[in-house]
Amino acid sequence: MAVPTDIEEFVEKHIKLMISQTETYLPFIKVAFPYSNNMADSVYNLIIGSALSVFVNQYAIKMKNPTVEDFTEFGKTALKYRDQIDQFFK
């Protein structure tokens, strides 16, 4: 079963919003955390963790449970944004 289009779109909009906010706060992030070894991983994990919560909540609103395949699709969607976040820290 594929992730419903409305849920996928909602999650992607959330990820894009979080990336946009990261870009806005990037000067602060670099100053506040100068000793972090891999800030890109930290930011990616924070964004995807937030998106995962949105993903699960969207299913809950519909009173459904995501399947293993749905979580796999979520992972594929999330991975599309990994390089974009990496570029902030290069």
Tab-separated table of C-alpha atoms in Angstrom:
chain	number	residue	atom	x	y	z
A	1	MET	CA	0.000	0.000	0.000
A	2	ALA	CA	1.381	3.391	-0.923
A	3	VAL	CA	1.387	6.349	1.435
A	4	PRO	CA	-1.731	8.442	0.728
A	5	THR	CA	-0.858	11.435	-1.414
A	6	ASP	CA	-2.205	13.974	1.065
A	7	ILE	CA	-0.029	12.576	3.860
A	8	GLU	CA	3.051	12.445	1.640
A	9	GLU	CA	2.501	16.049	0.523
A	10	PHE	CA	1.941	17.217	4.109
A	11	VAL	CA	5.148	15.537	5.300
A	12	GLU	CA	7.178	16.919	2.399
A	13	LYS	CA	5.880	20.445	3.058
A	14	HIS	CA	6.911	20.037	6.682
A	15	ILE	CA	10.409	18.872	5.719
A	16	LYS	CA	10.793	21.793	3.301
A	17	LEU	CA	9.658	24.235	6.000
A	18	MET	CA	12.206	22.810	8.438
A	19	ILE	CA	14.959	23.058	5.805
A	20	SER	CA	13.965	26.663	5.125
A	21	GLN	CA	14.161	27.426	8.847
A	22	THR	CA	17.563	25.746	9.022
A	23	GLU	CA	18.807	28.000	6.259
A	24	THR	CA	17.519	31.039	8.145
A	25	TYR	CA	19.160	29.996	11.406
A	26	LEU	CA	22.366	28.707	9.831
A	27	PRO	CA	24.585	31.597	11.025
A	28	PHE	CA	23.374	31.032	14.590
A	29	ILE	CA	23.793	27.246	14.367
A	30	LYS	CA	27.396	27.547	13.203
A	31	VAL	CA	28.265	30.000	16.008
A	32	ALA	CA	26.353	28.224	18.770
A	33	PHE	CA	27.737	24.761	18.031
A	34	PRO	CA	31.318	25.268	16.825
A	35	TYR	CA	32.612	22.002	18.280
A	36	SER	CA	30.078	19.662	16.722
A	37	ASN	CA	31.765	17.090	14.518
A	38	ASN	CA	28.899	16.578	12.118
A	39	MET	CA	26.227	19.238	12.404
A	40	ALA	CA	24.646	18.124	9.117
A	41	ASP	CA	23.777	14.746	10.648
A	42	SER	CA	22.377	16.409	13.752
A	43	VAL	CA	20.193	18.781	11.757
A	44	TYR	CA	19.042	16.012	9.414
A	45	ASN	CA	18.094	13.788	12.356
A	46	LEU	CA	16.219	16.644	14.019
A	47	ILE	CA	14.279	17.468	10.845
A	48	ILE	CA	13.449	13.859	10.019
A	49	GLY	CA	12.483	13.123	13.626
A	50	SER	CA	10.040	16.003	13.477
A	51	ALA	CA	8.754	14.833	10.093
A	52	LEU	CA	8.275	11.308	11.433
A	53	SER	CA	6.059	12.687	14.182
A	54	VAL	CA	4.016	14.573	11.568
A	55	PHE	CA	3.820	11.408	9.441
A	56	VAL	CA	2.474	9.274	12.281
A	57	ASN	CA	0.072	12.022	13.428
A	58	GLN	CA	-1.393	12.332	9.941
A	59	TYR	CA	-2.238	8.627	10.027
A	60	ALA	CA	-3.694	8.985	13.528
A	61	ILE	CA	-5.990	11.762	12.324
A	62	LYS	CA	-7.382	9.294	9.784
A	63	MET	CA	-7.557	6.638	12.525
A	64	LYS	CA	-5.189	4.385	10.568
A	65	ASN	CA	-1.824	2.835	11.264
A	66	PRO	CA	1.102	3.115	8.864
A	67	THR	CA	2.353	-0.217	7.553
A	68	VAL	CA	5.947	-1.361	7.255
A	69	GLU	CA	5.785	-0.381	3.590
A	70	ASP	CA	4.540	3.095	4.553
A	71	PHE	CA	7.535	3.574	6.856
A	72	THR	CA	9.816	2.407	4.045
A	73	GLU	CA	8.274	5.030	1.751
A	74	PHE	CA	8.713	7.647	4.475
A	75	GLY	CA	12.400	6.747	4.631
A	76	LYS	CA	12.743	7.139	0.873
A	77	THR	CA	11.017	10.526	1.011
A	78	ALA	CA	13.261	11.686	3.851
A	79	LEU	CA	16.424	10.549	2.097
A	80	LYS	CA	15.640	12.843	-0.859
A	81	TYR	CA	16.485	15.829	1.358
A	82	ARG	CA	19.759	14.540	2.857
A	83	ASP	CA	22.085	16.162	0.323
A	84	GLN	CA	20.260	19.478	0.588
A	85	ILE	CA	20.951	19.593	4.325
A	86	ASP	CA	24.579	18.500	3.843
A	87	GLN	CA	25.168	21.459	1.531
A	88	PHE	CA	24.448	23.931	4.351
A	89	PHE	CA	27.518	22.726	6.208
A	90	LYS	CA	30.095	22.510	3.413
